[in-house]
JSON list of C-alpha atoms in Angstrom, two decimals:
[
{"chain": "A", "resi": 631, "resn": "UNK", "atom": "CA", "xyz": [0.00, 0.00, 0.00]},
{"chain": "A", "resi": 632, "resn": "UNK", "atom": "CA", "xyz": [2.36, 2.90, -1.51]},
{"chain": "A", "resi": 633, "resn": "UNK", "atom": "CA", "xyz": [-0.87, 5.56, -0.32]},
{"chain": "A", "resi": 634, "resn": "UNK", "atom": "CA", "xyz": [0.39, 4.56, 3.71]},
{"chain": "A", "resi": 635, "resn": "UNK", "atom": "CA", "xyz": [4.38, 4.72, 3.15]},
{"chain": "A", "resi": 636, "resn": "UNK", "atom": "CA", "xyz": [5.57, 7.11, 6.04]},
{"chain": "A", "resi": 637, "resn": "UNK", "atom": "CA", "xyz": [2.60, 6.38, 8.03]},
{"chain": "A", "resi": 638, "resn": "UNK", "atom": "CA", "xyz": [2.53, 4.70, 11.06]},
{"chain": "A", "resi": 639, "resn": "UNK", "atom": "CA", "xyz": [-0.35, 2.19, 10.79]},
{"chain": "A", "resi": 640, "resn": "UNK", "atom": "CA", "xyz": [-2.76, 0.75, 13.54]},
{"chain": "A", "resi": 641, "resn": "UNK", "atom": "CA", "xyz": [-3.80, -2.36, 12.33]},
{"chain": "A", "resi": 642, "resn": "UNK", "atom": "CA", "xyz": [-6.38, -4.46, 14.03]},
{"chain": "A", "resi": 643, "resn": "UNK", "atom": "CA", "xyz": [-7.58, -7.69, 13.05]},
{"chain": "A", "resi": 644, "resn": "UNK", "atom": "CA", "xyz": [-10.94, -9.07, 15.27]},
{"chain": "A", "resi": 645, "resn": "UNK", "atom": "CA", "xyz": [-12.64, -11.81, 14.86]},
{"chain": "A", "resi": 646, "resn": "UNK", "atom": "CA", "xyz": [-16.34, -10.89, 13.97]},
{"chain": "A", "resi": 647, "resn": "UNK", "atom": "CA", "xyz": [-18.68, -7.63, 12.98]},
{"chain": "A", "resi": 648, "resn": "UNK", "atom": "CA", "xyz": [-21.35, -6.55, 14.83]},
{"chain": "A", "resi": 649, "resn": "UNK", "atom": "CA", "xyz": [-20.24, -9.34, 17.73]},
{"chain": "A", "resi": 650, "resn": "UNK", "atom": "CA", "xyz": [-19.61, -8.32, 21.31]},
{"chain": "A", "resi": 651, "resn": "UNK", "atom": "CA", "xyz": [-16.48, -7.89, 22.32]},
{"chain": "A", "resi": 652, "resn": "UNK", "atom": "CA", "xyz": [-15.69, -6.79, 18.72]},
{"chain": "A", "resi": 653, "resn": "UNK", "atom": "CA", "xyz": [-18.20, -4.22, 18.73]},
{"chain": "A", "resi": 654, "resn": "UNK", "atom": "CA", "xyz": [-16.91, -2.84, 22.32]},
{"chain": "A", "resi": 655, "resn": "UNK", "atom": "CA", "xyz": [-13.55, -2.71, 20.98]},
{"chain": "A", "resi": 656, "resn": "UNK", "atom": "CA", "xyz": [-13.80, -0.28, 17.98]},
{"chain": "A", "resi": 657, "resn": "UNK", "atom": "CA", "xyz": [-16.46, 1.79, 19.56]},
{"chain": "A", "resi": 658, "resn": "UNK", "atom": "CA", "xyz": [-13.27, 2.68, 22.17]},
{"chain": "A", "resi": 659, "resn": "UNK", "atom": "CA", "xyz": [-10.73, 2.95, 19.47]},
{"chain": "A", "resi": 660, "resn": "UNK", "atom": "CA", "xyz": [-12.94, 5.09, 17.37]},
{"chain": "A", "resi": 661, "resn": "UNK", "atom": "CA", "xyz": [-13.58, 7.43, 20.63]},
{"chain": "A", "resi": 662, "resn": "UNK", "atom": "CA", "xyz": [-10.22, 7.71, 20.39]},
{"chain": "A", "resi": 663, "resn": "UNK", "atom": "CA", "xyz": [-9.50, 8.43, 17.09]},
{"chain": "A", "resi": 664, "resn": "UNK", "atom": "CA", "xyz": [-8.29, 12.40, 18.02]},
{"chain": "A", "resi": 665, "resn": "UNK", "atom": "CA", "xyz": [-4.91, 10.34, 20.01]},
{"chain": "A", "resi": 666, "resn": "UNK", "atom": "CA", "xyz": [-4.85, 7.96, 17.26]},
{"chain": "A", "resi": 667, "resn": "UNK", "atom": "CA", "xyz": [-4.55, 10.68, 14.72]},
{"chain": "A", "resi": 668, "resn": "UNK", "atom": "CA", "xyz": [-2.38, 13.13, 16.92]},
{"chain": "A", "resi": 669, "resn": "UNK", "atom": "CA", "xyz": [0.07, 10.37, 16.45]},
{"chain": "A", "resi": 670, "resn": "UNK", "atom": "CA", "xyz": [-0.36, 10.80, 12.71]},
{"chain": "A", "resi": 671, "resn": "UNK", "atom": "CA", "xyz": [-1.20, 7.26, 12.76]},
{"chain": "A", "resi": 672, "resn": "UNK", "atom": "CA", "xyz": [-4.04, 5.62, 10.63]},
{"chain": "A", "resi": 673, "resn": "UNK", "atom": "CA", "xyz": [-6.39, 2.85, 11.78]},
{"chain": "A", "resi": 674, "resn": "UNK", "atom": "CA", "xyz": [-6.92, -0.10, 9.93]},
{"chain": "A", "resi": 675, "resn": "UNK", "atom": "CA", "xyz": [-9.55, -2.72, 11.20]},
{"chain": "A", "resi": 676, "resn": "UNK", "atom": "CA", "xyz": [-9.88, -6.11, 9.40]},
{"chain": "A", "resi": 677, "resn": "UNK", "atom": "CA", "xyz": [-12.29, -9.10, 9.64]},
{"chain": "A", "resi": 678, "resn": "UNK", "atom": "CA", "xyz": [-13.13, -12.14, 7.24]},
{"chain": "A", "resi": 679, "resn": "UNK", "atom": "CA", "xyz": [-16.48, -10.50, 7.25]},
{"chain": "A", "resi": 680, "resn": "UNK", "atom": "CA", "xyz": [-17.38, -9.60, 3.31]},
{"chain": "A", "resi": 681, "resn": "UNK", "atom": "CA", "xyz": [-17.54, -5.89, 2.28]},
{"chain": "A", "resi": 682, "resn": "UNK", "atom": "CA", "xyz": [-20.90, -5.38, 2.75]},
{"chain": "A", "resi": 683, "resn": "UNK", "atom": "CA", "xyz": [-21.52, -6.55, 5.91]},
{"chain": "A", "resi": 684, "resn": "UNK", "atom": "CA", "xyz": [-18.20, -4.53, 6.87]},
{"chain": "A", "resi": 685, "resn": "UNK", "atom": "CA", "xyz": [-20.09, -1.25, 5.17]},
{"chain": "A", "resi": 686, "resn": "UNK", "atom": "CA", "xyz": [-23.39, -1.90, 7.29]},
{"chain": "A", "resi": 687, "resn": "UNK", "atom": "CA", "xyz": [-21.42, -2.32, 10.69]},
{"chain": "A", "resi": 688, "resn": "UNK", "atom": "CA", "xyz": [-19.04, 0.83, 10.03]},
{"chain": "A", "resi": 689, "resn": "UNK", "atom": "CA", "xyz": [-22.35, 2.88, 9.08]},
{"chain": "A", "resi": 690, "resn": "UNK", "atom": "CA", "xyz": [-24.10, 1.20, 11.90]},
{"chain": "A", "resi": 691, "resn": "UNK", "atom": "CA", "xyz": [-21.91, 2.24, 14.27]},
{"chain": "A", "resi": 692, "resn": "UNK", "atom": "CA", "xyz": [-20.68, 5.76, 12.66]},
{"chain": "A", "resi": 693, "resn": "UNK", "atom": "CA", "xyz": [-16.76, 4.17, 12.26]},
{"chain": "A", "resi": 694, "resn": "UNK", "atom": "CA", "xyz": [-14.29, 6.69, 10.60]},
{"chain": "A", "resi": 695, "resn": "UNK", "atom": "CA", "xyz": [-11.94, 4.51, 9.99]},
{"chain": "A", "resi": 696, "resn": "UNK", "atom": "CA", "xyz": [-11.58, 2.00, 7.55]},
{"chain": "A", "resi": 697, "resn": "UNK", "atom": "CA", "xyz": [-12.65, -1.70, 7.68]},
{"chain": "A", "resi": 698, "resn": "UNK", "atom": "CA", "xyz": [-11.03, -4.11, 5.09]},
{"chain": "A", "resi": 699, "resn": "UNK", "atom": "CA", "xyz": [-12.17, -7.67, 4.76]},
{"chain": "A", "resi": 700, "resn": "UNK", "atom": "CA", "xyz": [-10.08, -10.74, 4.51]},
{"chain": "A", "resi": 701, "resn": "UNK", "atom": "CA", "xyz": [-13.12, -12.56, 2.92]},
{"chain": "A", "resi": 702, "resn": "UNK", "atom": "CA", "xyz": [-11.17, -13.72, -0.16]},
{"chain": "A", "resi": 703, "resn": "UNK", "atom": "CA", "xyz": [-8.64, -15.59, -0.56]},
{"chain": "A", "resi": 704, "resn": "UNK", "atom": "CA", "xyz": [-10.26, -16.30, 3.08]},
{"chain": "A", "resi": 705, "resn": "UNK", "atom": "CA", "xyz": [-7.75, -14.86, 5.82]},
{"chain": "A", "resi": 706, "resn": "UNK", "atom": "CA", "xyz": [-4.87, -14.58, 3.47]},
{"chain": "A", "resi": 707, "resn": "UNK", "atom": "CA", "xyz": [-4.13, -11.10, 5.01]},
{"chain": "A", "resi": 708, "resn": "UNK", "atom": "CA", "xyz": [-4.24, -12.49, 8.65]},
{"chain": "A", "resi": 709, "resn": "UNK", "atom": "CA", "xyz": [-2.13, -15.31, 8.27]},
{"chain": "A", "resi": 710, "resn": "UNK", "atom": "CA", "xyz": [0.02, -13.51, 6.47]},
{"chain": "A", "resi": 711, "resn": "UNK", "atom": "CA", "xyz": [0.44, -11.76, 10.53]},
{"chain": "A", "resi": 712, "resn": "UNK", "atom": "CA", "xyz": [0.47, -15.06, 12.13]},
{"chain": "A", "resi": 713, "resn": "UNK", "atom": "CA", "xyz": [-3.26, -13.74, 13.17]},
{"chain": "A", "resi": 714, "resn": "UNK", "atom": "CA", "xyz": [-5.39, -16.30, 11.45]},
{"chain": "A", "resi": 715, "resn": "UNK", "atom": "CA", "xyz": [-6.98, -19.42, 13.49]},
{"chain": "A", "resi": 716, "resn": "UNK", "atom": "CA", "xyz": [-7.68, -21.77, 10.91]},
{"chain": "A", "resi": 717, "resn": "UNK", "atom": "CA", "xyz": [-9.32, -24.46, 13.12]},
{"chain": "A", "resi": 718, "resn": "UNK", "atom": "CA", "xyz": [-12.41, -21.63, 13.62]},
{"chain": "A", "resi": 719, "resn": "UNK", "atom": "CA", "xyz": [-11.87, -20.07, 10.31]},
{"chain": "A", "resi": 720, "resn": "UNK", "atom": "CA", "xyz": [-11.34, -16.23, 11.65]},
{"chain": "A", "resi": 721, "resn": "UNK", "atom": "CA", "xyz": [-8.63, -13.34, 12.93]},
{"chain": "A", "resi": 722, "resn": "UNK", "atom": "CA", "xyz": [-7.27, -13.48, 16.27]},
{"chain": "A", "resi": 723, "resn": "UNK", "atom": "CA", "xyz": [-7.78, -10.78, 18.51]},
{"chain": "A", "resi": 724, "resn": "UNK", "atom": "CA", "xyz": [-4.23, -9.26, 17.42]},
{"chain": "A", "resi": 725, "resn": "UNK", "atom": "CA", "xyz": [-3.13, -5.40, 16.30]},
{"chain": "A", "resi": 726, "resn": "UNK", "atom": "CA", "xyz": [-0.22, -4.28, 15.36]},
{"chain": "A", "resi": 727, "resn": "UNK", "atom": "CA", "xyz": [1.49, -0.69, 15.83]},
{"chain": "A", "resi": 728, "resn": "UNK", "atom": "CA", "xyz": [3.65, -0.04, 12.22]},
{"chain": "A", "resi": 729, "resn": "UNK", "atom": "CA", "xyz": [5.85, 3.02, 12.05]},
{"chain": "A", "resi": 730, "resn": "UNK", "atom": "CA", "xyz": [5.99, 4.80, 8.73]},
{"chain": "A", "resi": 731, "resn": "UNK", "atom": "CA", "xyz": [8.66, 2.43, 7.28]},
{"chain": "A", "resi": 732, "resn": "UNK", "atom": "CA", "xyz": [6.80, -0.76, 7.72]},
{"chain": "A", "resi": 733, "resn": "UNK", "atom": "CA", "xyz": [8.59, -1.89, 10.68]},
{"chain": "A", "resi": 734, "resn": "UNK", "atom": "CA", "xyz": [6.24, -3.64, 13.42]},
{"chain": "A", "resi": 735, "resn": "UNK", "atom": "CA", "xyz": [7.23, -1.97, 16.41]},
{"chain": "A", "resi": 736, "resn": "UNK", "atom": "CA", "xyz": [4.36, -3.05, 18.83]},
{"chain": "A", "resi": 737, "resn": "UNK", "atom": "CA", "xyz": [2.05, -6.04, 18.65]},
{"chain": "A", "resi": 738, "resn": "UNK", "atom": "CA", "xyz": [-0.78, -6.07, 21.19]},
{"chain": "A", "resi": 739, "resn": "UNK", "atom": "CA", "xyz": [-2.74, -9.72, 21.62]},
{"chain": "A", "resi": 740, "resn": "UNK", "atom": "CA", "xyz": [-5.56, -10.85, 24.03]},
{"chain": "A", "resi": 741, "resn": "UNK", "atom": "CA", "xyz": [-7.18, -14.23, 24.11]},
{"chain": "A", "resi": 742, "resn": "UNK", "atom": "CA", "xyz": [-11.10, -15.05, 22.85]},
{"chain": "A", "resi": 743, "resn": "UNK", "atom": "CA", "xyz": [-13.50, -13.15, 24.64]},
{"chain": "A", "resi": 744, "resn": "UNK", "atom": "CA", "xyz": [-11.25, -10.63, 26.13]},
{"chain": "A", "resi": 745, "resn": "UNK", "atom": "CA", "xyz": [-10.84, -6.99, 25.09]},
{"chain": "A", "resi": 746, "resn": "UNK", "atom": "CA", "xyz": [-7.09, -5.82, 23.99]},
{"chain": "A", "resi": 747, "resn": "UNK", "atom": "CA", "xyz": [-6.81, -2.63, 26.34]},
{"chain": "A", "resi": 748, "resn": "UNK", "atom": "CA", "xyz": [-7.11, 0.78, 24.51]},
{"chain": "A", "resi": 749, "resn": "UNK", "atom": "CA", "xyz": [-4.01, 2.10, 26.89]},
{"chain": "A", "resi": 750, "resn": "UNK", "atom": "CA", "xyz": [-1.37, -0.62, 25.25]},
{"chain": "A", "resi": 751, "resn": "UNK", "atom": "CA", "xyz": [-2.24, 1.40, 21.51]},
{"chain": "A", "resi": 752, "resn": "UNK", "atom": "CA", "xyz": [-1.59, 4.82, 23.40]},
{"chain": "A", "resi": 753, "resn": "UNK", "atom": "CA", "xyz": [1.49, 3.42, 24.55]},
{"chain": "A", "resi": 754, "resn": "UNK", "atom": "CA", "xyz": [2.10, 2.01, 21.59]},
{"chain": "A", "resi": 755, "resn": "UNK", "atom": "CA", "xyz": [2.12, 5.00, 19.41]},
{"chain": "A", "resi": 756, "resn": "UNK", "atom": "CA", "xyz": [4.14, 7.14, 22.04]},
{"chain": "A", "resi": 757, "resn": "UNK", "atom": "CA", "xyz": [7.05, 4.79, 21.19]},
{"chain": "A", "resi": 758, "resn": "UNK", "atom": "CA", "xyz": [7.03, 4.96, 17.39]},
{"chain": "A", "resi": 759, "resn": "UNK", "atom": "CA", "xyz": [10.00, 7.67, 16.61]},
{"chain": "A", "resi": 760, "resn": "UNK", "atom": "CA", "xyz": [9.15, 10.76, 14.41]},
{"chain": "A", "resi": 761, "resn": "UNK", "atom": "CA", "xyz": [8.94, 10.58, 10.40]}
]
């Protein structure tokens, strides 16, 4: 993705839209999308969900940011970031924190059913060093 070179990227892979946790999740990263974007950082979200459904949940729930799915080749994306469980067929609760040069300089994990907490992306960003 040329457009994102020099960018730090937050990228967030979840298992389902319009599920629970998942849900609770991205409504507290979009609330704080003014940090996110302080940082000069820009959110990525991505499910196996299809487009669609990934259109109605971000206008469902007013989401700025974008949501790509990993629908086809199914999870190629994800377990391309060792954040792909094949047995159930869906992204791991995993996000990454990339500076502008592509380098992963933070991964942030949390295991099924449990919320990744908003304060390890803060933290996160604070350690990615100037463009």
């Amino acid at each position: 993705m040329a457009a994102l070179r020099g960018t730090p990227v937050v990228l967030v892979f979840y298992p389902f839209a319009f599920s629970g946790v998942c849900t609770g999740e991205l409504d507290e990263l979009q609330g704080a999308q003014t940090e996110i974007n302080r940082a000069g950082a820009r959110m990525l979200a991505v499910s196996c969900d299809s487009k669609y459904a990934l259109r109605a949940y971000a206008q469902q729930r007013g989401y700025t940011f974008d949501l790509l799915a990993d629908f086809w080749p199914h999870g190629q994306v994800s377990e391309a970031y060792g954040a792909f469980d094949a047995e159930l067929g869906r992204p791991v609760r995993a996000s990454f924190i990339i500076d502008g040069g592509g380098l992963i300089r933070s991964e942030i994990r949390s295991d099924p059913g449990s919320p990744r907490p908003l304060q390890a992306y803060l933290d996160a960003l604070k350690e990615i060093p100037p463009a």
